[in-house]
Amino acid sequence: MAFQGFVVSDWGAQHSGVYSALAGLDMTMPGEVSDSWLSGKSHWGPLLTRAIYNQTIPQERLNDMVIRILVPFLACDSIDFPSEESTPNFSSWTHHTYGQEFPYQHAGPIVQQNWHIEARSKFSDQIALNVAREAVVLLKNCGQNLPVARSDGIRNILIAGVGAGLDPNGYNCKDQRCVDGTMTSGWGSAAVNNPYVVTPYEALTEKAKEQGITVNFASETDDLDQVEHYSSIADMAIVVVQAFSGEGYIEVDGNYGDRKNLTLWHDGEKLISAIADRCQKTVVVVNSVGPVHMEEWVDNDNVVAILYAAPLGQFVGQAIADVIFGEVNPSGRLPFTIGRKLSHYVPIVDTLCEDKRPQDNFDRDIYLDYRFFEKHTIKPRYEFGYGLSYTSFSVSELQITEINPPTEYLPYAEEYLSPFHTILDDVCDPEDALFPHEDFDAYPGYIYPYLYNERLRNFDIDEKFDYPFGYSQEPRESPPLSGGGIGGNPALWEVLYEVTAKVHNDGKYQGAYVAQLYLELPSTLAASPHKMLRGYDKVSLQPGECTTVKFRLTRKDMSIWDSPSQQWILQTGTYEIYVSSSSRQIEVSGEIDIGC
């Protein structure tokens, strides 16, 4: 595909040396053989050096790996090459200012590990808050009970649920595995510490105080008697329920990374029912990493509003409160479908195969999420792209303009440039690559590229390496038809059509609308999903204001991949164009006929 960047493995996902290099892997993480942390064993390291010297891997491939890794670095104007004196100003392994140079190996002299440089700013904090606000999705708002206002008779509210308050262990447990309080992220090795956390209880209480609304708080869901008492006297109850997940090396309550089911944690369903049975205006906030099963309570007449909030970072509580009290008009849209039955979701694979690992056969092919629901005409509870607003919008005047005439087949891309050799003989005497023991001592756990001896082969010189089927040691002079540029054949990114529509704010509040462009391909050569998202645009409008949303359809957007010919093909037939409010709510539509 002529990908111009560098290819890096997932953590521990490299399982071969020569084969992975020939297949296009440029960087391996963390470097060690999987499950041999800090062992110094690697599929590359000295083995990669040896493969270059014995010419199993061409020198050109090594040069290519280095160039791919360095080019993005050099493309950043604000970054300079580090000098020999340069050192990182932080360590991801410790929060202490000073410690051993190699903390996990317990080796090396005492050095400064962290300079504690403040990376945040008022600007970055505002961006984080805005992102959190715009991500909140309003799923239900019966009777326009939101936003909350004392003038609507709301004088006392109950805030309930473990997710509304702070975890007793704090908000920076190791790898963010705290699950007994407000969720800011999933757990795992990539989780970072929160500088602080604004919980829903704190933010909602502050908003309520501003309007003279009194607040009760029940974070302990085990004692339902107290919850039921508060519910019976509340004008409105706000229930924060949750579902967590994270990285598989951490197990929480039988959940090994991924969730083992789609139910709420901390008996969330039971809590909602107990409150909604007594409070006629119950608002449910689902703070979750993904879809949850809602059928037990979603149609309860007393559940007047539902919000979905993904892991929103340290401003999770403020974002939720700003939407509930109307300071922010919700504009988030669901990035997945919420079904009515558990059978409508991809099955949760929890059985082990012979290699002791769960196996998914991907028998749904490309029909995932909304594509699966569309294919089988299943009505979801809330569809992909769904989200309500406190105002209303209308969409009109769809226009489709041809920019470039489409052709069925791709043109061939330009031939590759001639190879540039840095020196005439790159691979020299292997003695030059031996470990320089006289210059420094090796630290345990480190992976070094040096050879430990001059033996370059594990097999006789007459034997040939078993290269993958179809691999050629001769470099290609021209790219494949599907390749030749950034992201593939440059013609794939040629704009064929421009689609525009007018969006009008018909309501009385300022708000943001997310216009979604869906495309339905003809099935001339192959069956295709009923709808495929091909673009979206969020526009903010004052009451009565109108604007134009614009989308560009590229050849890639309108093509299918043909495996036998290994190329992208533009089918003849009728292409249906939809500008929608969600995957199921079509606002305006049109057609494009190609080769008919």
Coordinates of C-alpha atoms in Angstrom, one line a residue:
M1 CA 0.0 0.0 0.0
A2 CA 3.1 2.3 -0.1
F3 CA 2.6 3.4 3.5
Q4 CA 5.0 6.2 4.1
G5 CA 5.2 6.1 7.9
F6 CA 6.8 3.5 10.1
V7 CA 5.2 0.3 11.3
V8 CA 5.5 -0.4 15.0
S9 CA 4.3 -3.6 16.8
D10 CA 1.9 -3.7 19.7
W11 CA 3.5 -4.5 23.1
G12 CA 4.9 -8.0 22.8
A13 CA 3.3 -8.7 19.5
Q14 CA 6.4 -9.5 17.5
H15 CA 6.9 -13.3 17.2
S16 CA 9.6 -13.6 14.5
G17 CA 12.8 -11.9 13.5
V18 CA 13.5 -12.1 9.8
Y19 CA 9.9 -12.7 8.7
S20 CA 8.6 -9.6 10.6
A21 CA 11.4 -7.4 9.1
L22 CA 10.6 -8.6 5.6
A23 CA 6.9 -8.1 6.1
G24 CA 7.4 -4.4 6.9
L25 CA 7.8 -4.1 10.7
D26 CA 10.1 -1.2 11.4
M27 CA 10.0 -0.9 15.2
T28 CA 9.3 -3.5 17.8
M29 CA 7.9 -2.8 21.3
P30 CA 9.2 -3.2 23.9
G31 CA 11.9 -5.2 22.1
E32 CA 12.1 -8.3 24.2
V33 CA 10.7 -11.6 23.2
S34 CA 7.1 -11.8 24.5
D35 CA 6.7 -12.7 28.2
S36 CA 10.5 -12.3 28.7
W37 CA 10.4 -8.8 30.3
L38 CA 13.9 -7.4 31.0
S39 CA 15.5 -10.5 29.8
G40 CA 17.6 -8.9 27.0
K41 CA 16.2 -11.6 24.7
S42 CA 14.9 -10.2 21.4
H43 CA 13.9 -11.4 17.9
W44 CA 16.0 -8.5 16.7
G45 CA 19.0 -6.9 18.6
P46 CA 22.1 -8.9 17.7
L47 CA 20.0 -11.3 15.6
L48 CA 18.9 -8.5 13.3
T49 CA 22.5 -7.4 12.9
R50 CA 23.5 -11.0 12.1
A51 CA 20.7 -11.2 9.5
I52 CA 22.1 -8.1 7.8
Y53 CA 25.6 -9.4 7.8
N54 CA 24.7 -12.8 6.4
Q55 CA 22.4 -11.0 3.9
T56 CA 19.3 -12.8 4.8
I57 CA 17.7 -9.4 5.2
P58 CA 18.9 -6.9 2.5
Q59 CA 20.8 -3.8 3.7
E60 CA 18.2 -1.8 1.8
R61 CA 15.5 -3.0 4.2
L62 CA 17.5 -1.9 7.2
N63 CA 18.1 1.5 5.6
D64 CA 14.4 1.7 4.9
M65 CA 13.5 1.0 8.5
V66 CA 15.8 3.7 9.8
I67 CA 14.6 6.3 7.3
R68 CA 10.9 5.6 8.1
I69 CA 11.5 6.1 11.8
L70 CA 13.6 9.2 11.4
V71 CA 11.6 11.1 8.8
P72 CA 8.6 11.9 11.1
F73 CA 11.1 13.1 13.7
L74 CA 12.9 15.3 11.3
A75 CA 9.6 16.6 9.9
C76 CA 8.8 18.3 13.3
D77 CA 10.2 21.8 13.1
S78 CA 10.1 22.2 16.9
I79 CA 12.3 19.1 17.6
D80 CA 16.0 19.0 17.3
F81 CA 18.4 16.1 17.3
P82 CA 19.4 15.4 20.9
S83 CA 23.1 15.9 21.8
E84 CA 25.3 13.5 23.6
E85 CA 24.5 15.4 26.8
S86 CA 20.8 15.4 26.3
T87 CA 18.7 13.2 28.7
P88 CA 15.0 12.7 29.1
N89 CA 13.4 15.1 31.6
F90 CA 11.1 12.5 33.0
S91 CA 10.8 8.8 33.8
S92 CA 7.7 6.8 33.2
W93 CA 8.9 4.2 35.8
T94 CA 9.1 6.4 38.9
H95 CA 7.7 9.6 40.3
H96 CA 10.8 10.3 42.5
T97 CA 13.1 13.1 41.6
Y98 CA 16.3 10.9 42.1
G99 CA 16.9 7.3 41.7
Q100 CA 19.1 4.7 40.0
E101 CA 19.7 5.3 36.3
F102 CA 18.1 1.9 35.5
P103 CA 15.4 1.6 38.1
Y104 CA 13.9 -1.7 37.0
Q105 CA 17.3 -3.4 36.8
H106 CA 18.3 -1.8 40.2
A107 CA 21.5 -0.8 38.5
G108 CA 23.5 2.3 37.7
P109 CA 24.4 5.4 39.6
I110 CA 21.9 7.7 41.4
V111 CA 20.8 10.4 38.9
Q112 CA 18.0 12.8 38.5
Q113 CA 15.1 11.0 37.0
N114 CA 12.4 13.6 36.9
W115 CA 12.5 17.4 36.5
H116 CA 8.7 17.7 37.1
I117 CA 8.2 20.1 34.3
E118 CA 4.6 21.3 34.0
A119 CA 3.3 20.2 30.6
R120 CA -0.2 21.5 31.2
S121 CA -1.5 25.0 30.5
K122 CA -4.7 26.9 30.7
F123 CA -5.1 26.3 27.0
S124 CA -4.7 22.5 27.3
D125 CA -7.0 22.4 30.3
Q126 CA -9.7 24.3 28.3
I127 CA -9.3 21.9 25.4
A128 CA -9.7 18.9 27.7
L129 CA -12.9 20.5 29.2
N130 CA -14.3 21.3 25.8
V131 CA -13.7 17.8 24.5
A132 CA -15.4 16.3 27.6
R133 CA -18.4 18.6 27.2
E134 CA -18.8 17.8 23.5
A135 CA -18.6 14.1 24.1
V136 CA -21.6 13.9 26.4
V137 CA -24.5 12.2 24.6
L138 CA -28.1 12.9 25.5
L139 CA -30.1 9.7 24.8
K140 CA -33.5 10.5 26.3
N141 CA -35.2 13.7 27.5
C142 CA -38.9 13.1 28.0
G143 CA -41.0 16.1 28.9
Q144 CA -37.9 18.4 28.4
N145 CA -36.9 17.8 32.1
L146 CA -33.4 18.8 31.2
P147 CA -31.8 21.2 31.6
V148 CA -32.5 21.4 35.3
A149 CA -33.9 24.7 36.7
R150 CA -35.4 25.6 40.1
S151 CA -38.1 27.6 38.2
D152 CA -39.4 24.2 37.0
G153 CA -40.0 23.0 40.5
I154 CA -36.7 21.4 41.2
R155 CA -35.9 22.4 44.8
N156 CA -34.2 19.2 46.1
I157 CA -32.1 16.7 44.2
L158 CA -30.6 13.4 45.0
I159 CA -27.2 12.5 43.6
A160 CA -26.6 8.7 43.8
G161 CA -24.2 6.0 42.7
V162 CA -20.7 5.0 43.4
G163 CA -19.7 6.7 40.1
A164 CA -20.7 10.1 41.3
G165 CA -18.1 10.3 44.0
L166 CA -14.4 9.7 44.7
D167 CA -12.9 6.2 45.0
P168 CA -11.9 5.6 48.6
N169 CA -8.4 4.7 47.3
G170 CA -8.1 8.0 45.5
Y171 CA -8.2 8.8 41.8
N172 CA -4.7 7.7 40.9
C173 CA -4.5 4.0 41.7
K174 CA -1.7 2.0 40.0
D175 CA -2.6 1.9 36.3
Q176 CA -6.0 3.4 37.1
R177 CA -7.5 0.2 38.3
C178 CA -9.7 2.0 40.9
V179 CA -13.3 1.1 40.1
D180 CA -15.2 2.3 43.2
G181 CA -15.6 5.9 42.2
T182 CA -15.7 8.4 39.3
M183 CA -14.2 6.9 36.1
T184 CA -11.8 9.1 34.1
S185 CA -10.2 6.4 31.9
G186 CA -9.9 2.7 31.5
W187 CA -7.2 0.8 33.3
G188 CA -3.9 -0.4 31.9
S189 CA -0.3 0.4 31.1
A190 CA -1.2 3.5 29.0
A191 CA -3.2 5.1 31.7
V192 CA -1.9 8.3 33.1
N193 CA -2.3 10.1 36.4
N194 CA -5.0 12.7 36.8
P195 CA -3.7 16.1 38.0
Y196 CA -7.1 16.3 39.8
V197 CA -10.6 15.1 39.3
V198 CA -13.9 17.0 39.3
T199 CA -16.4 14.4 40.3
P200 CA -20.1 14.5 39.3
Y201 CA -21.1 15.0 42.9
E202 CA -18.8 18.0 43.3
A203 CA -19.8 19.7 40.0
L204 CA -23.6 19.0 40.3
T205 CA -23.6 20.2 43.9
E206 CA -21.9 23.5 42.9
K207 CA -24.5 24.0 40.1
A208 CA -27.4 23.3 42.5
K209 CA -26.1 25.7 45.1
E210 CA -26.0 28.5 42.5
Q211 CA -29.8 28.0 42.0
G212 CA -30.6 27.5 45.7
I213 CA -31.3 23.8 45.2
T214 CA -30.6 21.5 48.1
V215 CA -28.7 18.2 47.6
N216 CA -28.6 14.8 49.2
F217 CA -25.8 12.3 48.3
A218 CA -25.8 8.5 48.5
S219 CA -22.7 6.9 47.3
E220 CA -23.1 3.6 49.2
T221 CA -25.5 1.5 47.1
D222 CA -25.5 -1.4 49.6
D223 CA -27.8 0.5 51.9
L224 CA -30.9 0.9 49.8
D225 CA -33.0 2.0 52.7
Q226 CA -31.2 5.4 52.9
V227 CA -31.3 5.7 49.1
E228 CA -35.0 5.0 49.0
H229 CA -35.7 7.6 51.7
Y230 CA -33.8 10.3 49.8
S231 CA -35.5 9.3 46.6
S232 CA -39.0 9.6 48.1
I233 CA -38.4 13.3 49.0
A234 CA -36.3 14.3 46.0
D235 CA -37.8 16.4 43.2
M236 CA -35.2 14.9 40.9
A237 CA -32.7 12.1 41.2
I238 CA -29.4 11.9 39.2
V239 CA -28.0 8.4 39.2
V240 CA -24.5 7.8 38.0
V241 CA -23.9 4.2 37.0
Q242 CA -20.8 2.7 35.4
A243 CA -19.1 -0.1 33.4
F244 CA -15.3 -0.3 33.3
S245 CA -12.7 -2.2 31.2
G246 CA -9.0 -1.9 30.5
E247 CA -5.9 -3.8 29.5
G248 CA -5.9 -7.6 29.8
Y249 CA -3.0 -8.0 32.2
I250 CA -5.2 -6.5 35.0
E251 CA -8.1 -8.5 36.3
V252 CA -10.9 -6.7 38.1
D253 CA -13.9 -8.8 39.4
G254 CA -13.3 -11.5 36.8
N255 CA -13.0 -9.0 34.0
Y256 CA -9.6 -9.6 32.3
G257 CA -9.4 -6.3 30.4
D258 CA -12.5 -6.6 28.3
R259 CA -15.8 -6.8 30.1
K260 CA -17.3 -10.2 30.6
N261 CA -20.9 -8.9 30.1
L262 CA -22.8 -5.8 29.3
T263 CA -24.4 -5.2 32.7
L264 CA -23.8 -2.3 34.9
W265 CA -21.3 -2.5 37.7
H266 CA -22.1 -2.1 41.4
D267 CA -25.6 -3.4 40.9
G268 CA -26.5 -0.3 38.8
E269 CA -29.7 -1.8 37.5
K270 CA -30.9 -2.4 41.1
L271 CA -30.0 1.1 42.1
I272 CA -31.9 2.7 39.2
S273 CA -35.0 0.7 39.8
A274 CA -35.0 1.5 43.6
I275 CA -34.7 5.2 42.9
A276 CA -37.0 5.4 39.8
D277 CA -39.8 3.5 41.8
R278 CA -39.9 6.5 44.2
C279 CA -38.7 9.5 42.3
Q280 CA -40.8 10.6 39.3
K281 CA -38.0 12.5 37.7
T282 CA -35.0 10.2 37.6
V283 CA -32.0 11.1 35.4
V284 CA -29.5 8.3 34.6
V285 CA -25.9 9.1 33.7
V286 CA -24.2 6.0 32.1
N287 CA -20.4 6.6 32.6
S288 CA -19.1 3.6 30.6
V289 CA -16.4 2.4 28.3
G290 CA -19.0 1.1 25.8
P291 CA -22.6 0.0 25.3
V292 CA -24.5 -1.4 28.3
H293 CA -27.8 -3.3 28.4
M294 CA -30.6 -0.9 29.3
E295 CA -33.8 -2.8 28.7
E296 CA -34.5 -3.4 32.4
W297 CA -35.0 0.3 33.1
V298 CA -34.9 2.4 29.9
D299 CA -38.7 2.4 29.4
N300 CA -39.5 3.2 33.1
D301 CA -41.8 6.2 32.9
N302 CA -39.9 7.8 35.8
V303 CA -36.6 7.6 34.0
V304 CA -37.1 10.9 32.2
A305 CA -33.6 11.4 30.9
I306 CA -30.5 9.4 30.0
L307 CA -27.0 10.6 29.3
Y308 CA -24.1 8.6 28.1
A309 CA -20.6 9.8 29.2
A310 CA -17.5 7.9 28.0
P311 CA -14.3 8.1 30.1
L312 CA -13.9 11.9 30.0
G313 CA -10.7 12.6 31.9
Q314 CA -10.4 14.8 34.9
F315 CA -13.3 17.1 33.9
V316 CA -15.8 14.3 33.7
G317 CA -18.0 15.7 36.5
Q318 CA -17.9 19.3 35.2
A319 CA -18.9 18.2 31.7
I320 CA -21.8 16.2 33.0
A321 CA -23.0 19.0 35.3
D322 CA -22.7 21.6 32.5
V323 CA -25.0 19.6 30.3
I324 CA -27.5 18.7 33.0
F325 CA -27.9 22.3 34.1
G326 CA -27.9 23.7 30.6
E327 CA -24.6 25.7 30.5
V328 CA -23.7 23.4 27.6
N329 CA -26.1 22.1 25.0
P330 CA -25.3 18.4 24.4
S331 CA -23.9 17.6 21.0
G332 CA -22.2 14.2 21.4
R333 CA -23.2 11.3 19.2
L334 CA -23.0 7.6 19.9
P335 CA -19.9 5.9 18.4
F336 CA -21.6 2.5 18.7
T337 CA -25.1 1.0 18.6
I338 CA -27.0 0.1 21.8
G339 CA -29.2 -2.9 21.1
R340 CA -32.4 -4.2 22.6
K341 CA -31.3 -7.8 23.0
L342 CA -27.9 -9.3 24.1
S343 CA -28.0 -11.5 21.0
H344 CA -27.8 -8.4 18.8
Y345 CA -24.2 -7.8 20.0
V346 CA -21.0 -9.6 18.9
P347 CA -20.8 -12.6 21.2
I348 CA -18.5 -12.3 24.1
V349 CA -15.8 -14.9 23.6
D350 CA -14.8 -16.4 26.9
T351 CA -13.9 -20.0 26.0
L352 CA -10.3 -21.1 25.5
C353 CA -8.9 -22.9 22.5
E354 CA -6.1 -25.4 22.5
D355 CA -3.5 -22.7 22.8
K356 CA -5.3 -21.3 25.9
R357 CA -6.4 -18.1 24.2
P358 CA -9.9 -17.0 23.2
Q359 CA -10.5 -17.1 19.5
D360 CA -13.0 -15.0 17.5
N361 CA -13.6 -16.3 13.9
F362 CA -15.0 -12.9 12.8
D363 CA -17.9 -14.6 11.0
R364 CA -19.7 -11.2 10.8
D365 CA -17.3 -10.1 8.2
I366 CA -17.5 -6.4 7.6
Y367 CA -21.0 -6.2 9.0
L368 CA -20.2 -4.8 12.5
D369 CA -22.2 -2.5 14.7
Y370 CA -24.7 -0.5 12.7
R371 CA -23.9 -2.4 9.5
F372 CA -25.0 -5.7 11.2
F373 CA -28.2 -4.1 12.5
E374 CA -29.0 -2.7 9.0
K375 CA -28.3 -6.0 7.2
H376 CA -30.6 -8.0 9.4
T377 CA -33.2 -5.2 9.8
I378 CA -32.9 -5.1 13.6
K379 CA -34.3 -2.1 15.3
P380 CA -31.8 -0.9 18.0
R381 CA -32.5 0.9 21.2
Y382 CA -30.2 3.8 20.2
E383 CA -28.4 3.6 16.9
F384 CA -24.9 4.6 15.9
G385 CA -24.5 8.4 15.5
Y386 CA -27.6 9.1 17.7
G387 CA -27.8 12.0 20.1
L388 CA -30.3 14.6 21.2
S389 CA -30.0 18.4 21.7
Y390 CA -31.9 21.0 23.7
T391 CA -32.7 22.7 20.4
S392 CA -33.9 21.4 17.0
F393 CA -32.4 21.4 13.6
S394 CA -33.5 20.9 10.0
V395 CA -31.5 19.9 6.9
S396 CA -32.4 20.8 3.3
E397 CA -31.1 21.6 -0.2
L398 CA -28.9 18.6 -0.9
Q399 CA -26.6 19.2 -3.8
I400 CA -24.2 16.7 -5.4
T401 CA -21.5 18.2 -7.8
E402 CA -19.1 16.1 -9.9
I403 CA -15.6 17.3 -9.5
N404 CA -13.7 14.7 -11.5
P405 CA -15.2 12.1 -13.8
P406 CA -14.9 8.6 -12.3
T407 CA -13.2 5.7 -14.1
E408 CA -13.7 2.1 -13.2
Y409 CA -10.0 1.1 -12.7
L410 CA -7.1 2.8 -11.1
P411 CA -4.2 4.2 -13.1
Y412 CA -0.8 3.0 -12.4
A413 CA 1.3 5.1 -10.0
E414 CA 4.7 6.5 -10.9
E415 CA 7.7 4.1 -10.7
Y416 CA 9.9 4.1 -7.7
L417 CA 13.0 6.3 -7.6
S418 CA 16.3 4.5 -8.2
P419 CA 17.9 3.2 -5.0
F420 CA 20.4 5.6 -3.4
H421 CA 23.4 3.8 -1.9
T422 CA 25.2 5.5 1.0
I423 CA 28.4 3.6 0.5
L424 CA 29.4 1.0 -2.1
D425 CA 29.8 -1.8 0.4
D426 CA 27.5 -1.4 3.4
V427 CA 28.0 -4.9 4.9
C428 CA 31.6 -5.0 6.1
D429 CA 33.7 -7.3 8.4
P430 CA 31.5 -8.7 11.2
E431 CA 34.4 -8.0 13.6
D432 CA 33.4 -4.4 13.3
A433 CA 30.0 -5.2 14.9
L434 CA 31.3 -7.2 17.9
F435 CA 30.3 -6.0 21.4
P436 CA 32.8 -3.3 22.5
H437 CA 33.4 -4.7 26.0
E438 CA 36.5 -2.6 26.4
D439 CA 34.4 0.6 26.1
F440 CA 31.5 -0.1 28.5
D441 CA 29.8 -2.8 30.4
A442 CA 26.4 -4.2 29.4
Y443 CA 23.5 -3.5 31.7
P444 CA 21.2 -6.4 32.5
G445 CA 17.9 -6.4 30.6
Y446 CA 19.1 -4.0 27.8
I447 CA 19.0 -5.1 24.2
Y448 CA 22.2 -4.2 22.3
P449 CA 22.6 -4.5 18.5
Y450 CA 26.2 -5.8 18.8
L451 CA 27.3 -9.3 17.8
Y452 CA 28.7 -11.6 20.5
N453 CA 30.7 -13.7 18.0
E454 CA 31.5 -13.7 14.3
R455 CA 29.3 -16.7 13.6
L456 CA 26.8 -15.4 11.1
R457 CA 24.7 -18.5 10.2
N458 CA 22.8 -21.3 12.0
F459 CA 22.9 -23.4 8.9
D460 CA 25.4 -24.6 6.2
I461 CA 26.4 -22.1 3.6
D462 CA 24.9 -24.2 0.9
E463 CA 21.5 -24.1 2.6
K464 CA 19.0 -21.4 1.6
F465 CA 16.8 -19.5 4.0
D466 CA 13.1 -20.4 3.7
Y467 CA 11.7 -17.1 2.6
P468 CA 7.9 -16.5 2.7
F469 CA 5.9 -17.5 -0.4
G470 CA 5.9 -14.8 -3.0
Y471 CA 8.9 -12.9 -1.5
S472 CA 11.5 -11.7 -3.9
Q473 CA 15.0 -10.6 -3.0
E474 CA 15.0 -8.3 -6.0
P475 CA 13.7 -4.8 -5.2
R476 CA 10.6 -3.7 -7.1
E477 CA 11.0 -1.0 -9.7
S478 CA 7.3 0.0 -9.6
P479 CA 4.6 -0.1 -6.9
P480 CA 1.7 -2.4 -7.1
L481 CA -1.5 -1.0 -8.6
S482 CA -2.9 -0.4 -5.1
G483 CA 0.2 1.5 -4.0
G484 CA 2.5 4.2 -5.0
G485 CA 1.8 7.0 -2.6
I486 CA 0.8 8.0 0.9
G487 CA -2.1 5.8 1.8
G488 CA -2.0 3.8 -1.5
N489 CA -2.4 4.8 -5.1
P490 CA -2.6 8.6 -5.3
A491 CA -5.7 8.3 -7.5
L492 CA -7.6 6.9 -4.5
W493 CA -7.6 10.3 -2.9
E494 CA -8.8 12.1 -5.9
V495 CA -12.1 13.9 -5.1
L496 CA -14.9 12.7 -7.4
Y497 CA -17.9 14.4 -6.0
E498 CA -18.8 17.2 -3.5
V499 CA -21.9 16.9 -1.4
T500 CA -23.4 20.0 0.3
A501 CA -26.5 20.6 2.4
K502 CA -28.1 23.4 4.4
V503 CA -28.4 23.1 8.2
H504 CA -30.8 25.4 10.1
N505 CA -31.2 25.9 13.9
D506 CA -35.0 25.9 14.3
G507 CA -35.0 26.0 18.1
K508 CA -34.5 28.7 20.8
Y509 CA -31.1 27.6 22.1
Q510 CA -27.6 27.8 20.6
G511 CA -26.4 24.3 19.7
A512 CA -24.2 22.1 17.6
Y513 CA -25.4 19.7 14.9
V514 CA -23.4 16.7 13.6
A515 CA -24.2 16.1 10.0
Q516 CA -23.3 12.6 9.0
L517 CA -22.7 11.5 5.4
Y518 CA -23.6 7.9 4.6
L519 CA -23.0 6.1 1.3
E520 CA -24.7 3.0 -0.1
L521 CA -22.8 1.3 -2.8
P522 CA -24.3 -0.7 -5.7
S523 CA -23.8 -4.5 -5.5
T524 CA -22.8 -4.9 -9.1
L525 CA -19.7 -7.0 -8.3
A526 CA -20.0 -7.7 -4.6
A527 CA -22.5 -7.3 -1.8
S528 CA -22.0 -4.2 0.3
P529 CA -23.4 -2.8 3.6
H530 CA -26.6 -0.8 3.3
K531 CA -24.9 2.3 4.7
M532 CA -21.3 3.2 5.3
L533 CA -20.3 6.4 7.1
R534 CA -18.1 8.5 4.8
G535 CA -17.9 11.8 6.6
Y536 CA -19.3 14.0 9.3
D537 CA -19.2 17.7 10.2
K538 CA -20.2 19.4 13.4
V539 CA -21.5 23.0 13.1
S540 CA -22.5 25.4 15.9
L541 CA -25.5 27.6 15.2
Q542 CA -27.3 30.3 17.0
P543 CA -31.1 30.2 17.1
G544 CA -32.4 31.0 13.6
E545 CA -28.9 30.7 12.0
C546 CA -28.2 28.6 8.9
T547 CA -25.0 27.2 7.4
T548 CA -23.8 24.9 4.7
V549 CA -22.1 21.5 5.5
K550 CA -19.7 20.2 2.8
F551 CA -18.4 16.7 2.2
R552 CA -16.0 15.4 -0.4
L553 CA -16.2 11.9 -1.8
T554 CA -12.9 10.4 -2.9
R555 CA -12.4 7.4 -5.2
K556 CA -11.5 5.4 -2.1
D557 CA -14.8 6.3 -0.4
M558 CA -16.7 4.9 -3.4
S559 CA -14.5 1.8 -4.2
I560 CA -14.5 -1.8 -3.1
W561 CA -11.4 -4.0 -2.6
D562 CA -11.2 -6.8 -5.2
S563 CA -9.1 -9.6 -3.8
P564 CA -8.5 -11.5 -7.0
S565 CA -7.0 -8.5 -8.8
Q566 CA -5.6 -6.9 -5.7
Q567 CA -6.9 -3.5 -6.5
W568 CA -9.7 -1.0 -5.6
I569 CA -12.5 -1.0 -8.1
L570 CA -15.3 1.6 -8.7
Q571 CA -18.4 -0.4 -9.5
T572 CA -21.0 0.7 -12.1
G573 CA -24.5 1.4 -10.8
T574 CA -26.4 3.7 -8.5
Y575 CA -24.8 5.1 -5.4
E576 CA -27.2 6.3 -2.7
I577 CA -26.1 9.5 -0.8
Y578 CA -27.6 10.3 2.6
V579 CA -27.0 13.2 4.9
S580 CA -28.3 12.1 8.3
S581 CA -28.7 12.8 11.9
S582 CA -27.7 9.2 12.7
S583 CA -27.2 5.9 10.9
R584 CA -31.1 5.5 10.8
Q585 CA -32.3 9.1 10.7
I586 CA -32.0 10.2 7.1
E587 CA -32.6 13.9 6.6
V588 CA -31.9 14.4 2.8
S589 CA -30.9 11.9 0.1
G590 CA -29.7 11.8 -3.5
E591 CA -28.2 9.5 -6.1
I592 CA -25.1 9.2 -8.2
D593 CA -25.2 7.0 -11.3
I594 CA -21.9 5.7 -12.6
G595 CA -21.7 3.9 -16.0
C596 CA -25.5 3.3 -16.1

